[in-house]
Coordinates of C-alpha atoms in Angstrom, one line a residue:
M1167 CA 36.5 45.9 -31.3
R1168 CA 36.8 42.8 -28.7
A1169 CA 40.4 42.5 -29.2
S1170 CA 40.8 46.2 -28.2
R1171 CA 38.5 45.8 -25.1
L1172 CA 40.6 42.6 -24.0
V1173 CA 43.8 44.8 -24.2
S1174 CA 42.1 47.6 -22.0
L1175 CA 40.8 45.1 -19.6
L1176 CA 44.3 43.7 -19.1
L1177 CA 46.0 47.2 -18.6
L1178 CA 43.3 48.1 -16.3
L1179 CA 44.3 45.3 -13.9
Q1180 CA 48.0 45.8 -14.6
T1181 CA 47.7 49.5 -13.5
K1182 CA 44.9 49.4 -10.8
G1183 CA 45.4 46.1 -9.3
R1184 CA 42.2 44.2 -8.0
M1185 CA 39.0 45.2 -9.7
T1186 CA 35.4 43.9 -9.5
A1187 CA 33.7 42.8 -12.6
Q1188 CA 31.3 45.6 -11.9
A1189 CA 33.9 48.2 -11.7
L1190 CA 35.5 46.8 -14.9
A1191 CA 32.1 46.9 -16.7
D1192 CA 31.7 50.5 -15.8
E1193 CA 35.1 51.4 -16.9
L1194 CA 34.8 49.6 -20.4
E1195 CA 31.1 50.6 -20.6
V1196 CA 30.1 46.9 -21.1
S1197 CA 28.0 44.3 -19.2
V1198 CA 29.1 42.2 -16.4
R1199 CA 28.3 39.4 -18.4
T1200 CA 30.5 40.7 -21.2
I1201 CA 33.4 41.0 -18.5
Y1202 CA 32.9 37.2 -17.4
R1203 CA 33.3 36.1 -21.1
D1204 CA 36.4 38.4 -21.7
V1205 CA 38.2 37.0 -18.3
E1206 CA 37.5 33.5 -19.6
S1207 CA 39.1 34.5 -23.0
L1208 CA 42.3 36.0 -21.1
H1209 CA 42.3 32.6 -19.1
A1210 CA 42.3 30.7 -22.3
A1211 CA 45.1 32.7 -23.8
G1212 CA 47.4 31.8 -20.8
V1213 CA 47.0 35.1 -18.8
P1214 CA 47.6 34.4 -15.0
L1215 CA 44.3 36.2 -14.2
Y1216 CA 42.3 34.8 -11.0
G1217 CA 39.5 36.2 -9.2
D1218 CA 38.3 36.2 -5.4
A1219 CA 34.4 36.1 -4.2
G1220 CA 33.2 38.2 -1.5
P1221 CA 32.5 42.0 -0.9
S1222 CA 36.5 42.4 -1.0
G1223 CA 36.9 40.1 -3.8
G1224 CA 37.6 41.0 -7.8
Y1225 CA 40.0 40.1 -10.3
Q1226 CA 43.7 40.3 -10.2
L1227 CA 46.6 39.4 -12.1
L1228 CA 49.4 37.2 -10.5
D1229 CA 51.9 39.2 -8.6
G1230 CA 54.9 40.2 -10.8
Y1231 CA 53.0 39.7 -14.1
R1232 CA 53.8 42.6 -16.5
T1233 CA 52.4 42.3 -19.9
R1234 CA 54.7 43.7 -23.0
L1235 CA 51.9 45.3 -25.1
T1236 CA 53.1 46.6 -28.4
G1237 CA 49.6 46.8 -30.1
L1238 CA 49.6 50.6 -30.5
T1239 CA 47.5 51.9 -33.4
E1240 CA 48.8 54.7 -35.5
Q1241 CA 46.5 57.0 -34.1
E1242 CA 47.4 56.1 -30.5
A1243 CA 51.4 56.4 -31.2
E1244 CA 50.7 59.9 -33.0
S1245 CA 48.4 61.0 -29.9
L1246 CA 51.2 60.2 -27.5
F1247 CA 53.7 62.5 -29.3
L1248 CA 51.3 65.3 -29.6
A1249 CA 50.2 65.3 -25.8
G1250 CA 54.0 65.6 -24.7
L1251 CA 54.1 69.2 -23.3
P1252 CA 58.0 70.1 -23.2
G1253 CA 57.5 73.4 -21.5
P1254 CA 55.4 72.3 -18.5
A1255 CA 57.1 69.1 -18.3
A1256 CA 60.5 71.1 -17.8
D1257 CA 58.6 73.6 -15.2
L1258 CA 58.0 70.3 -13.0
G1259 CA 61.5 69.1 -13.5
L1260 CA 60.5 66.1 -15.9
G1261 CA 61.8 67.5 -19.4
D1262 CA 64.6 64.8 -19.4
A1263 CA 62.1 62.0 -18.4
V1264 CA 59.8 63.1 -21.1
S1265 CA 62.2 63.1 -23.9
A1266 CA 63.8 59.8 -22.8
A1267 CA 60.2 58.1 -22.6
Q1268 CA 59.5 59.5 -26.3
L1269 CA 63.0 58.0 -27.2
K1270 CA 62.1 54.7 -25.8
L1271 CA 58.8 54.6 -27.4
M1272 CA 60.0 55.8 -30.8
A1273 CA 62.6 53.0 -30.8
A1274 CA 59.8 50.3 -30.0
L1275 CA 57.6 51.2 -32.9
P1276 CA 57.5 49.6 -36.2
S1277 CA 59.2 51.6 -38.9
P1278 CA 56.0 53.0 -40.6
M1279 CA 54.4 54.2 -37.3
R1280 CA 57.8 55.6 -36.3
D1281 CA 57.7 57.9 -39.5
R1282 CA 53.9 58.9 -38.5
A1283 CA 54.7 59.7 -35.1
S1284 CA 57.8 61.8 -35.6
R1285 CA 55.9 63.8 -38.5
M1286 CA 53.1 64.5 -35.6
A1287 CA 55.9 66.1 -33.7
T1288 CA 57.1 68.2 -36.3
R1289 CA 53.5 69.3 -37.4
F1290 CA 51.8 70.3 -34.2
H1291 CA 52.8 72.4 -31.5
L1292 CA 50.9 73.6 -28.5
D1293 CA 51.7 77.0 -27.0
A1294 CA 49.7 77.2 -23.8
P1295 CA 50.0 80.9 -22.8
A1296 CA 47.3 83.2 -24.0
W1297 CA 48.3 86.0 -26.5
Y1298 CA 50.2 88.9 -25.3
Y1299 CA 50.8 87.1 -22.0
D1300 CA 54.2 85.6 -21.0
P1301 CA 54.4 82.5 -19.0
E1302 CA 54.5 83.2 -15.2
R1303 CA 57.8 82.6 -13.5
S1304 CA 57.1 80.3 -10.6
P1305 CA 60.4 79.5 -9.1
L1306 CA 58.8 77.5 -6.4
L1307 CA 56.9 75.2 -8.7
G1308 CA 59.3 72.3 -8.3
L1309 CA 59.2 72.3 -4.5
V1310 CA 55.3 72.6 -4.6
A1311 CA 55.2 69.8 -7.0
D1312 CA 57.4 67.7 -4.7
A1313 CA 54.9 67.9 -1.8
V1314 CA 52.0 67.1 -4.2
W1315 CA 53.8 64.1 -5.4
R1316 CA 54.8 62.7 -1.9
E1317 CA 51.9 63.8 -0.1
R1318 CA 53.6 66.0 2.3
L1319 CA 52.1 69.1 4.2
L1320 CA 53.3 72.3 2.6
E1321 CA 53.9 75.4 4.6
V1322 CA 53.5 78.7 2.4
S1323 CA 53.7 82.3 2.7
Y1324 CA 51.2 83.5 0.3
R1325 CA 50.5 87.0 -1.2
R1326 CA 46.8 87.2 -2.0
W1327 CA 44.7 90.4 -3.4
R1328 CA 42.7 91.1 -0.1
S1329 CA 43.6 92.2 3.1
P1330 CA 45.7 90.9 5.1
E1331 CA 47.8 90.5 1.6
D1332 CA 50.5 88.3 3.1
V1333 CA 49.2 85.3 5.0
T1334 CA 50.9 81.8 6.3
R1335 CA 49.1 78.7 5.7
V1336 CA 50.1 74.8 6.1
L1337 CA 48.3 73.1 3.2
R1338 CA 47.4 69.7 1.9
P1339 CA 48.6 70.0 -1.7
L1340 CA 46.2 67.9 -3.8
G1341 CA 47.3 68.7 -7.2
L1342 CA 48.8 71.2 -9.8
V1343 CA 46.7 72.7 -12.5
L1344 CA 48.2 74.7 -15.6
K1345 CA 45.7 77.2 -17.1
A1346 CA 46.6 79.7 -19.9
G1347 CA 50.3 79.8 -19.1
R1348 CA 49.7 80.1 -15.2
W1349 CA 50.2 77.2 -12.5
Y1350 CA 47.8 76.8 -9.9
L1351 CA 47.7 74.8 -6.7
V1352 CA 44.7 73.1 -5.5
A1353 CA 45.1 72.4 -1.8
Q1354 CA 43.2 71.6 1.2
G1355 CA 43.4 74.0 4.3
L1356 CA 42.0 73.6 7.8
S1357 CA 38.4 73.3 6.5
R1358 CA 38.1 73.5 2.8
I1359 CA 39.7 73.0 -0.9
S1360 CA 41.1 76.2 -2.4
T1361 CA 43.0 77.4 -5.2
Y1362 CA 46.3 79.2 -5.0
R1363 CA 48.2 80.7 -8.0
V1364 CA 52.0 79.3 -7.5
A1365 CA 53.6 82.6 -8.7
Q1366 CA 51.9 84.3 -5.6
I1367 CA 53.9 81.8 -3.3
Q1368 CA 56.4 83.9 -1.7
A1369 CA 58.1 81.2 0.5
A1370 CA 57.6 77.6 0.9
A1371 CA 58.8 74.5 2.8
V1372 CA 58.0 70.7 2.3
L1373 CA 57.3 69.4 6.1
E1374 CA 58.1 65.9 7.0
E1375 CA 54.3 65.1 8.0
S1376 CA 52.4 63.4 5.3
F1377 CA 48.7 63.4 4.9
T1378 CA 45.9 61.4 3.5
R1379 CA 44.0 62.5 0.3
P1380 CA 40.4 63.2 0.5
E1381 CA 38.8 59.7 -0.5
G1382 CA 37.7 60.0 -4.1
F1383 CA 38.9 63.4 -4.9
D1384 CA 39.2 64.0 -8.7
L1385 CA 41.3 66.9 -9.5
A1386 CA 39.8 67.5 -13.2
A1387 CA 36.4 67.1 -11.8
H1388 CA 37.3 69.6 -8.9
W1389 CA 38.9 72.3 -11.3
A1390 CA 35.9 72.2 -13.7
E1391 CA 33.4 72.8 -10.6
S1392 CA 35.6 75.4 -9.4
L1393 CA 35.7 77.4 -12.8
E1394 CA 31.9 77.2 -13.1
D1395 CA 31.5 78.5 -9.5
F1396 CA 33.9 81.2 -10.0
Q1397 CA 32.0 82.3 -13.2
S1398 CA 28.6 82.0 -11.3
R1399 CA 29.9 84.4 -8.7
Q1400 CA 31.7 86.8 -11.0
Y1401 CA 28.7 87.8 -13.1
T1402 CA 26.3 89.1 -10.7
G1403 CA 24.1 91.2 -13.2
E1404 CA 22.7 91.2 -16.7
A1405 CA 22.8 94.0 -19.4
V1406 CA 20.4 94.3 -22.7
I1407 CA 22.5 95.7 -25.7
R1408 CA 21.8 96.3 -29.4
L1409 CA 24.6 95.5 -31.9
S1410 CA 24.8 96.8 -35.4
E1411 CA 25.5 93.9 -37.9
R1412 CA 29.1 94.8 -38.0
G1413 CA 29.4 94.8 -34.0
W1414 CA 27.5 91.4 -33.9
E1415 CA 30.0 89.8 -36.2
S1416 CA 32.9 91.0 -34.3
F1417 CA 31.2 90.8 -30.8
A1418 CA 32.9 87.2 -29.7
S1419 CA 36.3 88.5 -30.4
H1420 CA 36.1 91.3 -27.8
V1421 CA 34.6 89.4 -24.9
L1422 CA 35.1 86.4 -22.8
P1423 CA 33.6 82.8 -24.0
V1424 CA 31.0 82.8 -21.3
V1425 CA 29.6 86.3 -22.5
A1426 CA 29.7 85.2 -26.3
K1427 CA 27.9 82.2 -25.5
A1428 CA 24.9 84.2 -23.5
A1429 CA 24.7 86.3 -26.6
E1430 CA 24.1 83.6 -28.9
E1431 CA 21.7 82.1 -26.8
S1432 CA 19.6 85.3 -26.3
V1433 CA 20.2 87.1 -29.9
V1434 CA 16.9 88.6 -31.3
D1435 CA 16.9 90.3 -34.7
D1436 CA 15.0 93.5 -34.0
G1437 CA 15.1 94.8 -37.7
G1438 CA 17.7 97.5 -36.9
G1439 CA 20.6 95.1 -35.5
F1440 CA 20.7 92.4 -33.0
R1441 CA 19.5 92.6 -29.2
V1442 CA 21.3 90.3 -26.8
T1443 CA 21.2 89.9 -23.2
I1444 CA 24.7 89.2 -21.5
P1445 CA 26.1 88.8 -18.2
I1446 CA 28.3 91.5 -16.6
E1447 CA 30.5 91.5 -13.7
S1448 CA 30.2 95.1 -12.7
L1449 CA 29.2 98.5 -14.0
G1450 CA 32.8 99.6 -14.6
H1451 CA 34.0 96.3 -16.0
A1452 CA 31.2 96.3 -18.5
T1453 CA 31.6 99.9 -19.7
G1454 CA 35.2 99.0 -20.5
M1455 CA 34.1 96.1 -22.3
L1456 CA 31.5 97.6 -24.4
L1457 CA 33.7 100.7 -25.2
R1458 CA 35.8 98.5 -27.4
L1459 CA 33.1 98.2 -29.9
G1460 CA 32.7 101.7 -30.3
G1461 CA 29.6 102.9 -32.3
E1462 CA 28.5 99.3 -33.2
V1463 CA 26.9 98.8 -29.7
E1464 CA 24.0 100.5 -27.5
V1465 CA 23.1 99.8 -24.2
L1466 CA 19.3 99.7 -23.6
H1467 CA 19.3 98.3 -19.9
P1468 CA 20.3 98.8 -17.2
A1469 CA 20.0 102.6 -17.1
E1470 CA 23.0 102.9 -14.7
L1471 CA 25.4 101.2 -17.4
R1472 CA 24.0 103.4 -20.1
E1473 CA 24.6 106.6 -18.0
Q1474 CA 28.2 105.4 -17.4
V1475 CA 28.9 104.5 -21.1
T1476 CA 27.2 107.9 -22.0
A1477 CA 29.7 109.7 -19.4
A1478 CA 32.6 107.8 -20.6
V1479 CA 31.8 108.9 -24.2
R1480 CA 31.6 112.5 -23.1
R1481 CA 34.9 112.5 -21.5
L1482 CA 36.5 111.1 -24.7
A1483 CA 34.7 113.7 -26.8
S1484 CA 35.9 116.5 -24.6
I1485 CA 39.6 115.2 -24.9
Y1486 CA 39.5 114.8 -28.8
L1487 CA 37.0 117.6 -29.8
G1488 CA 38.0 120.0 -27.2

């Protein structure tokens, strides 16, 4: 455990540069006193590590020092080959780089670990797009990725769903996210950070002007918050429904996870079925969703949704029963 922590401490300093004892303690989830002891151990092992006192001080490796660590565990080596996403990497123009990096890593591993890592790549495959959906073609993805990487302003012509549909924006591109086979650009405009679907960018140009990223911006955290905010705005109402036993068993396969979760948290066995409360986006959307369950569901509330489902069933009956 301690040996692993010493390696992690060394790698943190190698990748992040100067770090305070408190920052190292936070990263490694240990006390500051433990960091002091670990630094002394690295000193004793001959690692050129020094510290500066004061508000801007911290620990730092001697300039030019790079450790050649080969102490990967079997699980770590396997995970590196599982984590390689050849499709997305190729989309970003990094397909050859990923292949070359894996080849170098494979050559550096001991024989038993090499066999296990190779087996991982032949046993598991990640297919990012959802069922029945092909990955979107985003011909400008490489150009957008270049602007993200070089921190250059990006001028785009973008097609959105509301009027005016075609708009021109100058953006500060902060990051790219792959979600269910679709690429999204997270970028800062004049006032706020927004999300743009890369496939909807009609034209783009990388400008010579650079920009400074917002201090402390975390792409993964921002994306998680954006999804939560989107879902909270998407579902503006609630419905109470009764499901048959068969309907309850198959309910989760017909709805989005957020709806299935709400059903699980509110389910009540009323003797003749299962009564649940679920969030709904709109009456029309909820009607289409519930009709997939056929006779296994009954709308109890609101009355407007029950009326819409009833009207839809009557239209179907008139078509099929004459």
